[in-house]
Amino acid sequence: MSASCRCVAVASLQRGQADWGYKTEPMEGAAQGMGGVGKTTAAIALLMDPDIRRHFRKLVWVSVGQEPDIPELQNSIYFQLTDKDLPDSADTDEKIRREMRKAAQGVAVLLVLDDVWESKYEPPLNCIDIADTPSKLLVTTRIRGLLKRSVEMEVGLLSEAAAVELLCTAGDIDLAAGDDAQKERAAAVARLCGRLALTVDIAGGMIREEFGGEITEEIIELLREDRGEMLAKRDDTTTDGEGSMTVEERIISATLRSLKGKQR
C-alpha cells in the first residue's frame, strides 16, 4: 500500500483518536469499518506515531481473523511482552490468562487485536488489567458494536474528491494538465472502486504501471466489466451473498486482466 494510502487511512482513525483518549479513559478502542477502508493500515500507522511510541513501553500486535488459533496467539502476545514462550505450567485457560496479565502488569502496553470477527475472541487475548490505566486495547473489526465498553472509531469510505486525489497520487496522474474527460474518468474510477482506500490505491498502481499514468477508456471498461461479473454472480447466489465478488476482488481481477492484456 502506498504512503499516500497510509496517510488517508490513519487520518480517518485519528479523527476518532481524541474520543478514545489513549492517555486517559476508556481502556478500549475499536477501529470499525468495512473491508478495504484501511483499518489495519491505520492501526499500523498509529503504532508508528511518535507520541504513541513515547507513551507506551510495549506495543503488542496479533492478527486474529475469522478462525483464530487462540493458544498460538496467546503465546505470541506473551512472547512480545517477555521475549519468552508461555511456561509449561500454564496448562489451563485460567493459568494462561493469569500469566499474560502478570506479564503486562505495571507496564504501559498498547495491545492491538487486528481483524476480530467475534467478541468471544477478545477476553482470552486481552492481557490488559482494567486497573492498569496506562495500558490500552485497540481492536480493528468489520463488526459494528463488537466491544460494548469500547469507544468505536469509524474508518469509513473516502469522499469522491479524496478518492480522486488518492487515485492521482497513487497513479502519478496529473489532472491539472488533463482535459475534462480525464477528470470525469478519474471520478468514474473512484466510484467503481467503491471509494475504498485500498482499492483506489490498487487501481492507481495499475494506471501508473500499465497505462503510464493516463486514465483511458480501457481502464473504465475493465472495471465496469468486472463489476458486471460481480453483479451477475451476486444474482446467482443465495440471499446471504455467499460466493459474490467483493470490491477488492473485482479491482484485483481487473488489474490481472490488464497485465494479461499487456502480455498479449
mmCIF file of C-alpha atoms in Angstrom:
data_model
loop_
_atom_site.group_PDB
_atom_site.id
_atom_site.type_symbol
_atom_site.label_atom_id
_atom_site.label_comp_id
_atom_site.label_asym_id
_atom_site.label_seq_id
_atom_site.Cartn_x
_atom_site.Cartn_y
_atom_site.Cartn_z
ATOM 1 C CA MET A 1 0.000 0.000 0.000
ATOM 2 C CA SER A 2 1.337 3.428 -0.940
ATOM 3 C CA ALA A 3 2.402 6.085 1.554
ATOM 4 C CA SER A 4 -0.484 8.271 0.409
ATOM 5 C CA CYS A 5 -2.975 5.498 1.136
ATOM 6 C CA ARG A 6 -1.473 5.005 4.594
ATOM 7 C CA CYS A 7 -1.886 8.727 5.285
ATOM 8 C CA VAL A 8 -5.537 8.662 4.220
ATOM 9 C CA ALA A 9 -6.271 5.615 6.384
ATOM 10 C CA VAL A 10 -4.561 6.865 9.515
ATOM 11 C CA ALA A 11 -6.207 10.293 9.208
ATOM 12 C CA SER A 12 -9.570 8.537 9.356
ATOM 13 C CA LEU A 13 -8.615 6.731 12.565
ATOM 14 C CA GLN A 14 -7.026 9.802 14.129
ATOM 15 C CA ARG A 15 -10.318 11.685 13.774
ATOM 16 C CA GLY A 16 -11.676 9.371 16.449
ATOM 17 C CA GLN A 17 -8.499 9.186 18.481
ATOM 18 C CA ALA A 18 -9.435 12.205 20.598
ATOM 19 C CA ASP A 19 -12.617 10.462 21.694
ATOM 20 C CA TRP A 20 -10.685 7.279 22.505
ATOM 21 C CA GLY A 21 -8.239 9.244 24.671
ATOM 22 C CA TYR A 22 -5.341 6.773 24.735
ATOM 23 C CA LYS A 23 -3.707 8.747 27.578
ATOM 24 C CA THR A 24 -6.815 8.608 29.776
ATOM 25 C CA GLU A 25 -10.028 6.566 29.974
ATOM 26 C CA PRO A 26 -11.538 4.494 28.434
ATOM 27 C CA MET A 27 -9.285 1.473 28.191
ATOM 28 C CA GLU A 28 -10.575 0.078 24.883
ATOM 29 C CA GLY A 29 -10.894 1.493 21.389
ATOM 30 C CA ALA A 30 -12.277 -0.168 18.257
ATOM 31 C CA ALA A 31 -11.470 0.882 14.692
ATOM 32 C CA GLN A 32 -14.555 -0.277 12.800
ATOM 33 C CA GLY A 33 -15.282 -0.275 9.082
ATOM 34 C CA MET A 34 -15.926 -2.434 6.054
ATOM 35 C CA GLY A 35 -13.169 -4.412 4.379
ATOM 36 C CA GLY A 36 -10.733 -2.315 2.354
ATOM 37 C CA VAL A 37 -11.197 1.031 4.100
ATOM 38 C CA GLY A 38 -7.766 0.791 5.723
ATOM 39 C CA LYS A 39 -8.383 -0.237 9.346
ATOM 40 C CA THR A 40 -5.229 -2.357 9.607
ATOM 41 C CA THR A 41 -3.151 0.226 7.758
ATOM 42 C CA ALA A 42 -4.411 2.950 10.072
ATOM 43 C CA ALA A 43 -3.615 0.864 13.154
ATOM 44 C CA ILE A 44 -0.076 0.183 11.900
ATOM 45 C CA ALA A 45 0.464 3.868 11.218
ATOM 46 C CA LEU A 46 -0.898 4.706 14.657
ATOM 47 C CA LEU A 47 1.697 2.399 16.224
ATOM 48 C CA MET A 48 4.400 4.281 14.337
ATOM 49 C CA ASP A 49 3.218 7.629 15.721
ATOM 50 C CA PRO A 50 5.999 9.161 17.888
ATOM 51 C CA ASP A 51 3.560 10.191 20.656
ATOM 52 C CA ILE A 52 2.186 6.638 20.849
ATOM 53 C CA ARG A 53 5.679 5.142 20.954
ATOM 54 C CA ARG A 54 6.710 7.514 23.738
ATOM 55 C CA HIS A 55 3.582 6.848 25.790
ATOM 56 C CA PHE A 56 3.637 3.015 25.657
ATOM 57 C CA ARG A 57 6.579 0.852 26.700
ATOM 58 C CA LYS A 58 5.286 -2.223 24.878
ATOM 59 C CA LEU A 59 3.479 -2.372 21.520
ATOM 60 C CA VAL A 60 1.870 -5.781 21.024
ATOM 61 C CA TRP A 61 0.135 -6.891 17.811
ATOM 62 C CA VAL A 62 -1.660 -10.060 16.761
ATOM 63 C CA SER A 63 -3.840 -10.736 13.703
ATOM 64 C CA VAL A 64 -6.938 -12.638 14.793
ATOM 65 C CA GLY A 65 -9.103 -13.366 11.735
ATOM 66 C CA GLN A 66 -12.221 -15.485 11.416
ATOM 67 C CA GLU A 67 -10.812 -18.770 12.740
ATOM 68 C CA PRO A 68 -8.000 -17.846 15.139
ATOM 69 C CA ASP A 69 -5.629 -20.268 16.813
ATOM 70 C CA ILE A 70 -6.125 -18.828 20.296
ATOM 71 C CA PRO A 71 -3.277 -20.728 22.063
ATOM 72 C CA GLU A 72 -0.819 -19.644 19.372
ATOM 73 C CA LEU A 73 -1.959 -16.019 19.617
ATOM 74 C CA GLN A 74 -1.790 -16.108 23.412
ATOM 75 C CA ASN A 75 1.788 -17.338 23.216
ATOM 76 C CA SER A 76 2.619 -14.619 20.671
ATOM 77 C CA ILE A 77 1.262 -11.918 22.975
ATOM 78 C CA TYR A 78 3.199 -13.341 25.939
ATOM 79 C CA PHE A 79 6.391 -13.558 23.862
ATOM 80 C CA GLN A 80 6.075 -9.940 22.722
ATOM 81 C CA LEU A 81 5.769 -8.915 26.376
ATOM 82 C CA THR A 82 8.524 -11.078 27.847
ATOM 83 C CA ASP A 83 10.701 -12.438 24.993
ATOM 84 C CA LYS A 84 9.779 -15.904 26.291
ATOM 85 C CA ASP A 85 7.206 -18.564 25.491
ATOM 86 C CA LEU A 86 4.432 -19.265 27.960
ATOM 87 C CA PRO A 87 5.677 -21.567 30.722
ATOM 88 C CA ASP A 88 4.681 -25.237 30.618
ATOM 89 C CA SER A 89 2.980 -24.752 33.968
ATOM 90 C CA ALA A 90 0.377 -22.559 32.238
ATOM 91 C CA ASP A 91 -1.667 -25.581 31.199
ATOM 92 C CA THR A 92 -5.217 -24.263 31.658
ATOM 93 C CA ASP A 93 -7.094 -21.283 30.222
ATOM 94 C CA GLU A 94 -7.158 -19.621 33.634
ATOM 95 C CA LYS A 95 -3.411 -20.063 34.178
ATOM 96 C CA ILE A 96 -2.591 -18.803 30.681
ATOM 97 C CA ARG A 97 -4.617 -15.656 31.153
ATOM 98 C CA ARG A 98 -3.068 -15.121 34.590
ATOM 99 C CA GLU A 99 0.443 -15.375 33.104
ATOM 100 C CA MET A 100 -0.457 -12.971 30.301
ATOM 101 C CA ARG A 101 -1.840 -10.366 32.688
ATOM 102 C CA LYS A 102 1.099 -10.794 35.020
ATOM 103 C CA ALA A 103 3.466 -10.108 32.088
ATOM 104 C CA ALA A 104 1.596 -6.883 31.249
ATOM 105 C CA GLN A 105 1.171 -5.722 34.843
ATOM 106 C CA GLY A 106 2.717 -2.364 35.631
ATOM 107 C CA VAL A 107 3.786 -1.805 32.018
ATOM 108 C CA ALA A 108 2.196 0.710 29.655
ATOM 109 C CA VAL A 109 1.068 -1.680 26.918
ATOM 110 C CA LEU A 110 -0.790 -0.937 23.702
ATOM 111 C CA LEU A 111 -2.336 -4.232 22.621
ATOM 112 C CA VAL A 112 -3.714 -4.375 19.071
ATOM 113 C CA LEU A 113 -6.056 -7.210 18.119
ATOM 114 C CA ASP A 114 -6.360 -6.910 14.352
ATOM 115 C CA ASP A 115 -9.324 -8.180 12.315
ATOM 116 C CA VAL A 116 -11.525 -9.508 15.110
ATOM 117 C CA TRP A 117 -14.790 -11.056 13.877
ATOM 118 C CA GLU A 118 -16.397 -12.222 17.130
ATOM 119 C CA SER A 119 -16.412 -10.683 20.593
ATOM 120 C CA LYS A 120 -15.685 -14.066 22.212
ATOM 121 C CA TYR A 121 -12.091 -13.878 20.951
ATOM 122 C CA GLU A 122 -11.273 -10.703 22.871
ATOM 123 C CA PRO A 123 -11.296 -11.997 26.506
ATOM 124 C CA PRO A 124 -8.734 -14.823 26.071
ATOM 125 C CA LEU A 125 -6.383 -12.468 24.199
ATOM 126 C CA ASN A 126 -6.783 -9.371 26.332
ATOM 127 C CA CYS A 127 -3.830 -9.185 28.707
ATOM 128 C CA ILE A 128 -4.757 -5.696 29.939
ATOM 129 C CA ASP A 129 -5.675 -5.325 33.602
ATOM 130 C CA ILE A 130 -8.585 -2.893 33.886
ATOM 131 C CA ALA A 131 -6.895 -1.336 36.935
ATOM 132 C CA ASP A 132 -3.712 -0.811 34.918
ATOM 133 C CA THR A 133 -4.758 2.516 33.359
ATOM 134 C CA PRO A 134 -1.564 3.237 31.337
ATOM 135 C CA SER A 135 -2.344 0.216 29.137
ATOM 136 C CA LYS A 136 -4.876 0.244 26.305
ATOM 137 C CA LEU A 137 -6.519 -2.144 23.869
ATOM 138 C CA LEU A 138 -7.189 -1.309 20.211
ATOM 139 C CA VAL A 139 -9.289 -3.686 18.110
ATOM 140 C CA THR A 140 -9.824 -3.475 14.356
ATOM 141 C CA THR A 141 -13.028 -5.057 13.122
ATOM 142 C CA ARG A 142 -15.711 -5.035 10.452
ATOM 143 C CA ILE A 143 -18.379 -5.615 13.096
ATOM 144 C CA ARG A 144 -20.150 -2.568 14.463
ATOM 145 C CA GLY A 145 -20.600 -2.652 18.258
ATOM 146 C CA LEU A 146 -18.269 -5.638 18.686
ATOM 147 C CA LEU A 147 -16.978 -4.471 22.076
ATOM 148 C CA LYS A 148 -19.720 -2.902 24.154
ATOM 149 C CA ARG A 149 -17.437 -0.964 26.520
ATOM 150 C CA SER A 150 -15.119 0.489 23.869
ATOM 151 C CA VAL A 151 -15.014 3.811 22.080
ATOM 152 C CA GLU A 152 -15.752 2.983 18.448
ATOM 153 C CA MET A 153 -13.900 4.940 15.754
ATOM 154 C CA GLU A 154 -15.369 4.513 12.294
ATOM 155 C CA VAL A 155 -12.900 4.177 9.425
ATOM 156 C CA GLY A 156 -15.193 4.979 6.527
ATOM 157 C CA LEU A 157 -15.328 5.451 2.797
ATOM 158 C CA LEU A 158 -13.459 8.305 1.185
ATOM 159 C CA SER A 159 -15.333 11.231 -0.253
ATOM 160 C CA GLU A 160 -15.263 11.245 -4.053
ATOM 161 C CA ALA A 161 -12.836 14.187 -4.023
ATOM 162 C CA ALA A 162 -10.491 12.409 -1.578
ATOM 163 C CA ALA A 163 -10.721 9.185 -3.611
ATOM 164 C CA VAL A 164 -9.792 11.050 -6.805
ATOM 165 C CA GLU A 165 -6.895 12.747 -5.000
ATOM 166 C CA LEU A 166 -5.610 9.383 -3.738
ATOM 167 C CA LEU A 167 -6.035 7.841 -7.203
ATOM 168 C CA CYS A 168 -3.984 10.647 -8.763
ATOM 169 C CA THR A 169 -1.240 10.345 -6.146
ATOM 170 C CA ALA A 170 -1.026 6.544 -6.407
ATOM 171 C CA GLY A 171 -1.291 6.597 -10.207
ATOM 172 C CA ASP A 172 1.058 9.519 -10.863
ATOM 173 C CA ILE A 173 -1.816 11.222 -12.667
ATOM 174 C CA ASP A 174 -1.707 14.951 -13.428
ATOM 175 C CA LEU A 175 -5.316 16.064 -13.698
ATOM 176 C CA ALA A 176 -4.298 19.719 -13.846
ATOM 177 C CA ALA A 177 -2.793 19.064 -17.244
ATOM 178 C CA GLY A 178 -5.666 16.855 -18.353
ATOM 179 C CA ASP A 179 -8.919 17.684 -20.062
ATOM 180 C CA ASP A 180 -12.411 17.451 -18.615
ATOM 181 C CA ALA A 181 -12.799 13.907 -19.962
ATOM 182 C CA GLN A 182 -9.761 12.793 -17.946
ATOM 183 C CA LYS A 183 -11.244 14.308 -14.797
ATOM 184 C CA GLU A 184 -14.557 12.570 -15.448
ATOM 185 C CA ARG A 185 -12.755 9.251 -15.945
ATOM 186 C CA ALA A 186 -10.881 9.745 -12.649
ATOM 187 C CA ALA A 187 -14.185 10.274 -10.825
ATOM 188 C CA ALA A 188 -15.627 7.197 -12.566
ATOM 189 C CA VAL A 189 -12.690 5.045 -11.424
ATOM 190 C CA ALA A 190 -13.116 6.309 -7.844
ATOM 191 C CA ARG A 191 -16.792 5.344 -7.922
ATOM 192 C CA LEU A 192 -16.106 1.938 -9.487
ATOM 193 C CA CYS A 193 -13.567 1.320 -6.707
ATOM 194 C CA GLY A 194 -16.320 1.925 -4.172
ATOM 195 C CA ARG A 195 -14.313 4.868 -2.740
ATOM 196 C CA LEU A 196 -12.336 2.336 -0.683
ATOM 197 C CA ALA A 197 -8.792 3.498 0.104
ATOM 198 C CA LEU A 198 -7.292 0.073 -0.608
ATOM 199 C CA THR A 199 -8.980 -0.472 -3.976
ATOM 200 C CA VAL A 200 -8.400 3.101 -5.149
ATOM 201 C CA ASP A 201 -4.723 2.623 -4.286
ATOM 202 C CA ILE A 202 -4.571 -0.641 -6.261
ATOM 203 C CA ALA A 203 -6.299 0.953 -9.245
ATOM 204 C CA GLY A 204 -3.874 3.883 -9.112
ATOM 205 C CA GLY A 205 -0.931 1.487 -9.158
ATOM 206 C CA MET A 206 -2.405 -0.280 -12.190
ATOM 207 C CA ILE A 207 -2.839 3.036 -14.011
ATOM 208 C CA ARG A 208 0.724 4.069 -13.190
ATOM 209 C CA GLU A 209 2.406 0.780 -14.092
ATOM 210 C CA GLU A 210 0.299 -0.388 -17.034
ATOM 211 C CA PHE A 211 -1.053 2.810 -18.577
ATOM 212 C CA GLY A 212 1.675 5.365 -17.910
ATOM 213 C CA GLY A 213 -0.429 7.468 -15.570
ATOM 214 C CA GLU A 214 -3.215 8.051 -18.089
ATOM 215 C CA ILE A 215 -6.801 7.079 -17.325
ATOM 216 C CA THR A 216 -8.075 5.508 -20.521
ATOM 217 C CA GLU A 217 -11.461 4.176 -21.536
ATOM 218 C CA GLU A 218 -9.866 0.716 -21.479
ATOM 219 C CA ILE A 219 -9.429 1.025 -17.717
ATOM 220 C CA ILE A 220 -13.042 2.109 -17.257
ATOM 221 C CA GLU A 221 -14.241 -0.826 -19.343
ATOM 222 C CA LEU A 222 -12.078 -3.264 -17.376
ATOM 223 C CA LEU A 223 -13.585 -2.095 -14.117
ATOM 224 C CA ARG A 224 -17.112 -1.993 -15.499
ATOM 225 C CA GLU A 225 -16.786 -5.476 -16.953
ATOM 226 C CA ASP A 226 -15.657 -6.924 -13.638
ATOM 227 C CA ARG A 227 -18.456 -5.034 -11.903
ATOM 228 C CA GLY A 228 -20.928 -6.692 -14.260
ATOM 229 C CA GLU A 229 -19.481 -10.096 -13.444
ATOM 230 C CA MET A 230 -19.735 -9.303 -9.740
ATOM 231 C CA LEU A 231 -23.414 -8.349 -10.028
ATOM 232 C CA ALA A 232 -24.185 -11.425 -12.124
ATOM 233 C CA LYS A 233 -22.548 -13.671 -9.540
ATOM 234 C CA ARG A 234 -24.483 -11.952 -6.781
ATOM 235 C CA ASP A 235 -27.745 -12.600 -8.627
ATOM 236 C CA ASP A 236 -26.855 -16.294 -8.846
ATOM 237 C CA THR A 237 -26.102 -16.696 -5.130
ATOM 238 C CA THR A 238 -28.241 -17.091 -2.060
ATOM 239 C CA THR A 239 -29.574 -14.118 -0.144
ATOM 240 C CA ASP A 240 -26.574 -14.060 2.190
ATOM 241 C CA GLY A 241 -24.363 -13.078 -0.745
ATOM 242 C CA GLU A 242 -22.043 -16.037 -0.281
ATOM 243 C CA GLY A 243 -19.786 -16.534 -3.252
ATOM 244 C CA SER A 244 -20.178 -12.979 -4.611
ATOM 245 C CA MET A 245 -17.165 -10.950 -5.651
ATOM 246 C CA THR A 246 -16.027 -8.216 -3.273
ATOM 247 C CA VAL A 247 -14.969 -4.786 -4.497
ATOM 248 C CA GLU A 248 -11.372 -5.651 -3.625
ATOM 249 C CA GLU A 249 -11.533 -8.883 -5.640
ATOM 250 C CA ARG A 250 -13.051 -7.024 -8.581
ATOM 251 C CA ILE A 251 -10.268 -4.425 -8.687
ATOM 252 C CA ILE A 252 -7.578 -7.097 -8.324
ATOM 253 C CA SER A 253 -9.243 -9.086 -11.113
ATOM 254 C CA ALA A 254 -9.218 -6.022 -13.366
ATOM 255 C CA THR A 255 -5.535 -5.450 -12.558
ATOM 256 C CA LEU A 256 -4.646 -9.020 -13.501
ATOM 257 C CA ARG A 257 -6.661 -8.766 -16.698
ATOM 258 C CA SER A 258 -4.793 -5.597 -17.645
ATOM 259 C CA LEU A 259 -1.482 -7.390 -17.100
ATOM 260 C CA LYS A 260 -2.572 -10.284 -19.313
ATOM 261 C CA GLY A 261 -3.657 -7.810 -21.970
ATOM 262 C CA LYS A 262 -0.227 -6.185 -21.971
ATOM 263 C CA GLN A 263 1.438 -9.583 -22.346
ATOM 264 C CA ARG A 264 -0.529 -10.462 -25.478
#
